[in-house]
Structures are given as structure tokens and as C-alpha cells.
């Protein structure tokens, strides 16, 4: 168990280090295709790095390739940019985001909106949902 905690800690450190240590990434290493973004009422935020003050274009499309949101943001003096997506309800439809900036482009596909629960280290993790009183 302690080994899992240590490995998880190292994973978190490596992810956070990768996010701030490589300003050449148009989109943060924490973001990629096949991920789940936070559902409404929260708004998901994507971010990355380009040359300082460079424009970054973001296009958010639904499964039918219809543009749901599109915008341009400018990077700050460190080259960091962020873009807030419109709130989306949880569903199983695969969305896509195209990010272009600094002579690069990244297409993230199969993006879902919902919730993620991380559970570990408790004896009650062995109980199935059906075994919990008043669960559905």
C-alpha cells in the first residue's frame, strides 16, 4: 500500500513538472485525446505554452463536427495561455478540440464530459455499489 502511495506521488510530481518545465508544448501534457473533462456547471479549462504574446486559436466541435465554441487568446509574457470551454452536461458523445498557435497545432479527439472518482486504500473499496445501502 505504501508503495502505491509513493508511486502515485511520483506520478503527480512528474505530471506537474512536465506541465511547467516544457514551454515548447502547445497544449499541456496533462491534456490529450480520450480524456474526460469536468461536466457542467463547471467549465473545463485547457492550457499550454507558445512564444510570449502569441495568439492561440481554439475550436471546440461536437460529434457532428459543428463548431460549438471558437476563440482566440493571447499568451502572457511567459508564453502561458489558457482557454475556458463552455459548460457541457455529462454525456457519452465524443467532442473534439483543435488548438493552433506558434506554428503548431494539436487535435484532441474523443473528449467526454462527466465526473471522475478516484478511490483507493480503503477496505470499503472492495464492496460493489450494489452492496451499499440505498444505492442504485
Short mmCIF file of N, CA and C in Angstrom, two decimals:
data_model
loop_
_atom_site.label_atom_id
_atom_site.label_comp_id
_atom_site.label_asym_id
_atom_site.label_seq_id
_atom_site.Cartn_x
_atom_site.Cartn_y
_atom_site.Cartn_z
N UNK A 1 0.82 -1.19 0.00
CA UNK A 1 0.00 0.00 0.00
C UNK A 1 0.87 1.26 0.00
N UNK A 2 1.90 1.26 0.86
CA UNK A 2 2.78 2.42 0.92
C UNK A 2 3.47 2.63 -0.42
N UNK A 3 3.79 1.53 -1.09
CA UNK A 3 4.43 1.63 -2.41
C UNK A 3 3.50 2.32 -3.40
N UNK A 4 2.20 2.00 -3.35
CA UNK A 4 1.24 2.65 -4.25
C UNK A 4 1.16 4.14 -3.97
N UNK A 5 1.19 4.52 -2.71
CA UNK A 5 1.14 5.94 -2.36
C UNK A 5 2.38 6.66 -2.90
N UNK A 6 3.55 6.02 -2.73
CA UNK A 6 4.79 6.62 -3.22
C UNK A 6 4.76 6.73 -4.75
N UNK A 7 4.30 5.67 -5.43
CA UNK A 7 4.24 5.71 -6.89
C UNK A 7 3.26 6.78 -7.37
N UNK A 8 2.11 6.88 -6.70
CA UNK A 8 1.14 7.91 -7.07
C UNK A 8 1.74 9.30 -6.87
N UNK A 9 2.45 9.50 -5.77
CA UNK A 9 3.10 10.78 -5.51
C UNK A 9 4.12 11.12 -6.58
N UNK A 10 4.93 10.14 -6.98
CA UNK A 10 5.92 10.37 -8.03
C UNK A 10 5.25 10.70 -9.35
N UNK A 11 4.12 10.01 -9.63
CA UNK A 11 3.37 10.29 -10.86
C UNK A 11 2.88 11.74 -10.86
N UNK A 12 2.29 12.18 -9.73
CA UNK A 12 1.78 13.55 -9.64
C UNK A 12 2.91 14.57 -9.80
N UNK A 13 4.05 14.30 -9.20
CA UNK A 13 5.18 15.20 -9.32
C UNK A 13 5.66 15.27 -10.77
N UNK A 14 5.72 14.11 -11.42
CA UNK A 14 6.21 14.10 -12.81
C UNK A 14 5.25 14.83 -13.73
N UNK A 15 3.95 14.68 -13.50
CA UNK A 15 2.97 15.38 -14.33
C UNK A 15 3.09 16.89 -14.12
N UNK A 16 3.14 17.32 -12.86
CA UNK A 16 3.22 18.76 -12.61
C UNK A 16 4.54 19.33 -13.12
N UNK A 17 5.63 18.56 -13.02
CA UNK A 17 6.92 19.03 -13.54
C UNK A 17 6.86 19.18 -15.05
N UNK A 18 6.24 18.20 -15.72
CA UNK A 18 6.15 18.25 -17.18
C UNK A 18 5.32 19.44 -17.62
N UNK A 19 4.31 19.82 -16.84
CA UNK A 19 3.46 20.93 -17.22
C UNK A 19 4.20 22.25 -17.20
N UNK A 20 5.08 22.45 -16.23
CA UNK A 20 5.74 23.74 -16.11
C UNK A 20 7.13 23.76 -16.70
N UNK A 21 7.70 22.59 -16.99
CA UNK A 21 9.09 22.57 -17.39
C UNK A 21 9.31 22.61 -18.90
N UNK A 22 8.28 22.34 -19.69
CA UNK A 22 8.47 22.28 -21.13
C UNK A 22 7.60 23.30 -21.84
N UNK A 23 8.07 24.54 -21.94
CA UNK A 23 7.26 25.59 -22.55
C UNK A 23 7.08 25.43 -24.06
N UNK A 24 7.67 24.39 -24.64
CA UNK A 24 7.51 24.18 -26.08
C UNK A 24 6.22 23.46 -26.42
N UNK A 25 5.51 22.92 -25.40
CA UNK A 25 4.27 22.20 -25.66
C UNK A 25 3.14 23.19 -25.91
N UNK A 26 2.51 23.07 -27.05
CA UNK A 26 1.37 23.93 -27.35
C UNK A 26 0.26 23.68 -26.34
N UNK A 27 0.01 22.41 -26.03
CA UNK A 27 -1.00 22.02 -25.05
C UNK A 27 -0.31 21.25 -23.93
N UNK A 28 -0.74 21.48 -22.71
CA UNK A 28 -0.14 20.82 -21.55
C UNK A 28 -0.14 19.30 -21.70
N UNK A 29 0.87 18.64 -21.14
CA UNK A 29 0.95 17.18 -21.15
C UNK A 29 -0.20 16.54 -20.40
N UNK A 30 -0.86 17.29 -19.53
CA UNK A 30 -2.00 16.75 -18.77
C UNK A 30 -3.25 16.61 -19.63
N UNK A 31 -3.24 17.17 -20.83
CA UNK A 31 -4.40 17.15 -21.72
C UNK A 31 -4.08 16.34 -22.96
N UNK A 32 -5.04 15.50 -23.38
CA UNK A 32 -4.82 14.69 -24.58
C UNK A 32 -6.15 14.15 -25.08
N UNK A 33 -6.11 13.44 -26.17
CA UNK A 33 -7.29 12.74 -26.66
C UNK A 33 -7.71 11.68 -25.64
N UNK A 34 -8.95 11.25 -25.76
CA UNK A 34 -9.50 10.18 -24.92
C UNK A 34 -9.54 10.53 -23.44
N UNK A 35 -9.85 11.78 -23.11
CA UNK A 35 -9.93 12.17 -21.71
C UNK A 35 -11.35 12.61 -21.37
N UNK A 36 -11.61 12.71 -20.08
CA UNK A 36 -12.89 13.19 -19.58
C UNK A 36 -12.68 14.56 -18.98
N UNK A 37 -13.48 15.52 -19.44
CA UNK A 37 -13.43 16.88 -18.92
C UNK A 37 -14.58 17.09 -17.94
N UNK A 38 -14.41 18.03 -17.01
CA UNK A 38 -15.42 18.29 -16.00
C UNK A 38 -16.73 18.75 -16.64
N UNK A 39 -17.83 18.17 -16.17
CA UNK A 39 -19.16 18.49 -16.70
C UNK A 39 -19.70 19.77 -16.07
N UNK A 40 -20.80 20.26 -16.65
CA UNK A 40 -21.48 21.44 -16.11
C UNK A 40 -21.98 21.14 -14.69
N UNK A 41 -22.02 22.10 -13.83
CA UNK A 41 -21.97 23.53 -14.10
C UNK A 41 -20.55 24.09 -14.19
N UNK A 42 -19.54 23.26 -13.94
CA UNK A 42 -18.15 23.73 -14.04
C UNK A 42 -17.78 23.91 -15.51
N UNK A 43 -16.79 24.74 -15.75
CA UNK A 43 -16.26 24.92 -17.10
C UNK A 43 -14.85 24.37 -17.15
N UNK A 44 -14.59 23.53 -18.13
CA UNK A 44 -13.26 22.94 -18.30
C UNK A 44 -12.31 24.00 -18.85
N UNK A 45 -11.06 23.95 -18.41
CA UNK A 45 -10.04 24.89 -18.86
C UNK A 45 -8.92 24.09 -19.52
N UNK A 46 -8.48 24.53 -20.69
CA UNK A 46 -7.32 23.93 -21.34
C UNK A 46 -6.23 24.99 -21.36
N UNK A 47 -4.97 24.55 -21.39
CA UNK A 47 -3.86 25.49 -21.32
C UNK A 47 -2.62 24.90 -21.96
N UNK A 48 -1.64 25.76 -22.16
CA UNK A 48 -0.38 25.33 -22.75
C UNK A 48 0.58 26.49 -22.88
N UNK A 49 1.53 26.36 -23.82
CA UNK A 49 2.58 27.36 -23.98
C UNK A 49 2.88 27.61 -25.45
N UNK A 50 3.14 28.86 -25.75
CA UNK A 50 3.59 29.32 -27.06
C UNK A 50 4.59 30.44 -26.82
N UNK A 51 5.19 31.00 -27.85
CA UNK A 51 6.05 32.16 -27.62
C UNK A 51 5.26 33.28 -26.94
N UNK A 52 5.92 34.10 -26.14
CA UNK A 52 5.23 35.18 -25.43
C UNK A 52 4.39 36.05 -26.37
N UNK A 53 3.18 36.36 -25.92
CA UNK A 53 2.23 37.24 -26.60
C UNK A 53 1.72 36.69 -27.94
N UNK A 54 1.98 35.42 -28.22
CA UNK A 54 1.49 34.82 -29.47
C UNK A 54 0.00 34.47 -29.33
N UNK A 55 -0.74 34.59 -30.44
CA UNK A 55 -2.16 34.20 -30.39
C UNK A 55 -2.32 32.68 -30.44
N UNK A 56 -3.35 32.18 -29.77
CA UNK A 56 -3.70 30.76 -29.78
C UNK A 56 -5.18 30.67 -30.15
N UNK A 57 -5.48 29.87 -31.18
CA UNK A 57 -6.86 29.66 -31.62
C UNK A 57 -7.36 28.33 -31.10
N UNK A 58 -8.57 28.33 -30.56
CA UNK A 58 -9.19 27.12 -30.02
C UNK A 58 -10.54 26.93 -30.69
N UNK A 59 -10.77 25.73 -31.22
CA UNK A 59 -12.05 25.39 -31.84
C UNK A 59 -12.59 24.14 -31.17
N UNK A 60 -13.80 24.24 -30.63
CA UNK A 60 -14.45 23.16 -29.90
C UNK A 60 -15.62 22.67 -30.75
N UNK A 61 -15.60 21.38 -31.11
CA UNK A 61 -16.62 20.82 -32.02
C UNK A 61 -17.37 19.66 -31.37
N UNK A 62 -18.63 19.51 -31.80
CA UNK A 62 -19.44 18.39 -31.32
C UNK A 62 -19.19 17.17 -32.22
N UNK A 63 -19.83 16.03 -31.92
CA UNK A 63 -19.59 14.81 -32.71
C UNK A 63 -19.95 14.95 -34.19
N UNK A 64 -20.84 15.89 -34.53
CA UNK A 64 -21.21 16.10 -35.93
C UNK A 64 -20.29 17.10 -36.62
N UNK A 65 -19.22 17.49 -35.93
CA UNK A 65 -18.22 18.44 -36.44
C UNK A 65 -18.76 19.87 -36.51
N UNK A 66 -19.83 20.15 -35.79
CA UNK A 66 -20.38 21.50 -35.71
C UNK A 66 -19.60 22.27 -34.66
N UNK A 67 -19.19 23.50 -34.99
CA UNK A 67 -18.42 24.32 -34.06
C UNK A 67 -19.35 24.80 -32.94
N UNK A 68 -19.03 24.42 -31.71
CA UNK A 68 -19.79 24.85 -30.54
C UNK A 68 -19.21 26.11 -29.92
N UNK A 69 -17.91 26.26 -30.02
CA UNK A 69 -17.23 27.43 -29.47
C UNK A 69 -15.91 27.61 -30.19
N UNK A 70 -15.56 28.87 -30.38
CA UNK A 70 -14.32 29.17 -31.08
C UNK A 70 -13.81 30.50 -30.53
N UNK A 71 -12.51 30.58 -30.33
CA UNK A 71 -11.97 31.82 -29.82
C UNK A 71 -10.47 31.90 -29.95
N UNK A 72 -9.96 33.09 -29.71
CA UNK A 72 -8.51 33.33 -29.75
C UNK A 72 -8.11 33.99 -28.45
N UNK A 73 -7.01 33.50 -27.87
CA UNK A 73 -6.45 34.10 -26.66
C UNK A 73 -4.99 34.45 -26.95
N UNK A 74 -4.47 35.40 -26.21
CA UNK A 74 -3.05 35.77 -26.33
C UNK A 74 -2.29 35.21 -25.14
N UNK A 75 -1.12 34.68 -25.42
CA UNK A 75 -0.26 34.19 -24.34
C UNK A 75 0.26 35.38 -23.54
N UNK A 76 0.60 35.10 -22.28
CA UNK A 76 1.16 36.17 -21.45
C UNK A 76 2.65 36.33 -21.73
N UNK A 77 3.34 37.13 -20.93
CA UNK A 77 4.76 37.41 -21.16
C UNK A 77 5.64 36.17 -20.97
N UNK A 78 5.11 35.13 -20.30
CA UNK A 78 5.85 33.86 -20.15
C UNK A 78 5.50 32.85 -21.23
N UNK A 79 4.53 33.19 -22.08
CA UNK A 79 4.10 32.27 -23.13
C UNK A 79 2.98 31.34 -22.69
N UNK A 80 2.46 31.52 -21.49
CA UNK A 80 1.38 30.67 -20.98
C UNK A 80 0.03 31.20 -21.47
N UNK A 81 -0.82 30.29 -21.90
CA UNK A 81 -2.17 30.66 -22.33
C UNK A 81 -3.17 29.70 -21.68
N UNK A 82 -4.41 30.13 -21.59
CA UNK A 82 -5.49 29.25 -21.13
C UNK A 82 -6.79 29.67 -21.79
N UNK A 83 -7.67 28.70 -21.94
CA UNK A 83 -8.95 28.94 -22.60
C UNK A 83 -10.02 28.18 -21.83
N UNK A 84 -11.11 28.85 -21.51
CA UNK A 84 -12.21 28.23 -20.78
C UNK A 84 -13.30 27.81 -21.76
N UNK A 85 -13.62 26.53 -21.74
CA UNK A 85 -14.65 25.99 -22.62
C UNK A 85 -16.03 26.26 -22.03
N UNK A 86 -17.05 26.30 -22.86
CA UNK A 86 -18.41 26.45 -22.31
C UNK A 86 -18.79 25.20 -21.52
N UNK A 87 -19.61 25.38 -20.50
CA UNK A 87 -20.05 24.25 -19.68
C UNK A 87 -20.89 23.29 -20.53
N UNK A 88 -20.64 22.01 -20.35
CA UNK A 88 -21.38 20.96 -21.08
C UNK A 88 -21.90 19.95 -20.08
N UNK A 89 -23.12 19.45 -20.28
CA UNK A 89 -23.62 18.41 -19.38
C UNK A 89 -22.88 17.09 -19.63
N UNK A 90 -22.95 16.21 -18.66
CA UNK A 90 -22.33 14.89 -18.82
C UNK A 90 -23.06 14.13 -19.92
N UNK A 91 -22.30 13.50 -20.79
CA UNK A 91 -22.87 12.63 -21.82
C UNK A 91 -21.78 11.74 -22.38
N UNK A 92 -22.15 10.88 -23.28
CA UNK A 92 -21.19 9.94 -23.87
C UNK A 92 -20.85 10.29 -25.32
N UNK A 93 -21.09 11.52 -25.71
CA UNK A 93 -20.78 11.94 -27.07
C UNK A 93 -19.32 12.40 -27.14
N UNK A 94 -18.59 11.96 -28.17
CA UNK A 94 -17.18 12.35 -28.28
C UNK A 94 -16.99 13.71 -28.96
N UNK A 95 -16.49 14.67 -28.22
CA UNK A 95 -16.21 16.01 -28.73
C UNK A 95 -14.76 16.09 -29.18
N UNK A 96 -14.40 17.21 -29.84
CA UNK A 96 -13.01 17.42 -30.24
C UNK A 96 -12.63 18.88 -30.04
N UNK A 97 -11.33 19.09 -29.84
CA UNK A 97 -10.79 20.44 -29.67
C UNK A 97 -9.55 20.55 -30.56
N UNK A 98 -9.52 21.58 -31.38
CA UNK A 98 -8.35 21.88 -32.20
C UNK A 98 -7.71 23.14 -31.64
N UNK A 99 -6.42 23.04 -31.32
CA UNK A 99 -5.67 24.19 -30.80
C UNK A 99 -4.56 24.49 -31.79
N UNK A 100 -4.45 25.74 -32.22
CA UNK A 100 -3.37 26.15 -33.12
C UNK A 100 -2.71 27.39 -32.55
N UNK A 101 -1.39 27.43 -32.66
CA UNK A 101 -0.64 28.59 -32.19
C UNK A 101 0.85 28.31 -32.27
N UNK A 102 1.63 29.35 -32.45
CA UNK A 102 3.08 29.18 -32.51
C UNK A 102 3.53 28.23 -33.59
N UNK A 103 2.87 28.24 -34.75
CA UNK A 103 3.19 27.36 -35.89
C UNK A 103 3.02 25.88 -35.57
N UNK A 104 2.18 25.56 -34.59
CA UNK A 104 1.88 24.18 -34.24
C UNK A 104 0.37 24.02 -34.16
N UNK A 105 -0.08 22.78 -34.23
CA UNK A 105 -1.50 22.50 -33.99
C UNK A 105 -1.63 21.16 -33.28
N UNK A 106 -2.63 21.07 -32.43
CA UNK A 106 -2.92 19.84 -31.69
C UNK A 106 -4.42 19.59 -31.81
N UNK A 107 -4.77 18.38 -32.23
CA UNK A 107 -6.17 17.97 -32.30
C UNK A 107 -6.40 16.92 -31.22
N UNK A 108 -7.27 17.23 -30.28
CA UNK A 108 -7.65 16.28 -29.24
C UNK A 108 -9.05 15.76 -29.58
N UNK A 109 -9.19 14.45 -29.66
CA UNK A 109 -10.46 13.83 -30.06
C UNK A 109 -10.96 12.90 -28.96
N UNK A 110 -12.21 12.47 -29.13
CA UNK A 110 -12.85 11.54 -28.19
C UNK A 110 -12.85 12.11 -26.77
N UNK A 111 -13.25 13.36 -26.65
CA UNK A 111 -13.33 14.03 -25.35
C UNK A 111 -14.75 13.92 -24.81
N UNK A 112 -14.88 13.42 -23.62
CA UNK A 112 -16.19 13.26 -22.98
C UNK A 112 -16.30 14.25 -21.83
N UNK A 113 -17.53 14.53 -21.40
CA UNK A 113 -17.77 15.38 -20.24
C UNK A 113 -18.45 14.54 -19.18
N UNK A 114 -17.97 14.65 -17.95
CA UNK A 114 -18.54 13.88 -16.85
C UNK A 114 -17.75 14.09 -15.58
N UNK A 115 -17.86 13.11 -14.69
CA UNK A 115 -17.16 13.13 -13.41
C UNK A 115 -16.22 11.94 -13.33
N UNK A 116 -15.13 12.11 -12.61
CA UNK A 116 -14.20 11.02 -12.35
C UNK A 116 -14.05 10.89 -10.84
N UNK A 117 -14.19 9.69 -10.35
CA UNK A 117 -14.00 9.42 -8.93
C UNK A 117 -12.77 8.55 -8.78
N UNK A 118 -11.85 8.98 -7.93
CA UNK A 118 -10.66 8.19 -7.65
C UNK A 118 -10.77 7.69 -6.23
N UNK A 119 -10.79 6.38 -6.07
CA UNK A 119 -10.87 5.80 -4.74
C UNK A 119 -9.73 4.80 -4.59
N UNK A 120 -9.16 4.76 -3.42
CA UNK A 120 -8.12 3.76 -3.17
C UNK A 120 -7.80 3.71 -1.69
N UNK A 121 -7.26 2.59 -1.27
CA UNK A 121 -6.71 2.49 0.06
C UNK A 121 -7.70 2.25 1.17
N UNK A 122 -8.96 2.07 0.87
CA UNK A 122 -9.94 1.83 1.92
C UNK A 122 -10.51 0.43 1.78
N UNK A 123 -10.81 -0.18 2.90
CA UNK A 123 -11.37 -1.53 2.85
C UNK A 123 -12.73 -1.54 2.18
N UNK A 124 -13.45 -0.41 2.24
CA UNK A 124 -14.76 -0.38 1.61
C UNK A 124 -14.69 -0.32 0.08
N UNK A 125 -13.50 -0.21 -0.48
CA UNK A 125 -13.36 -0.23 -1.94
C UNK A 125 -13.62 -1.62 -2.50
N UNK A 126 -13.65 -2.61 -1.63
CA UNK A 126 -13.90 -3.98 -2.07
C UNK A 126 -15.39 -4.26 -2.22
N UNK A 127 -16.23 -3.36 -1.73
CA UNK A 127 -17.67 -3.56 -1.78
C UNK A 127 -18.20 -2.98 -3.09
N UNK A 128 -18.96 -3.78 -3.82
CA UNK A 128 -19.59 -3.29 -5.04
C UNK A 128 -20.68 -2.28 -4.72
N UNK A 129 -21.04 -1.46 -5.69
CA UNK A 129 -22.07 -0.45 -5.47
C UNK A 129 -23.38 -1.10 -5.03
N UNK A 130 -23.70 -2.25 -5.60
CA UNK A 130 -24.93 -2.94 -5.23
C UNK A 130 -24.96 -3.37 -3.77
N UNK A 131 -23.81 -3.47 -3.14
CA UNK A 131 -23.75 -3.88 -1.74
C UNK A 131 -23.88 -2.74 -0.77
N UNK A 132 -24.00 -1.54 -1.26
CA UNK A 132 -24.12 -0.35 -0.40
C UNK A 132 -25.60 -0.06 -0.20
N UNK A 133 -26.00 0.21 1.04
CA UNK A 133 -27.39 0.50 1.37
C UNK A 133 -27.91 1.69 0.56
N UNK A 134 -29.06 1.53 -0.05
CA UNK A 134 -29.76 2.57 -0.77
C UNK A 134 -28.99 3.06 -2.01
N UNK A 135 -28.22 2.19 -2.62
CA UNK A 135 -27.52 2.57 -3.84
C UNK A 135 -28.32 2.16 -5.06
N UNK A 136 -28.00 2.78 -6.18
CA UNK A 136 -28.69 2.40 -7.42
C UNK A 136 -27.67 2.09 -8.48
#
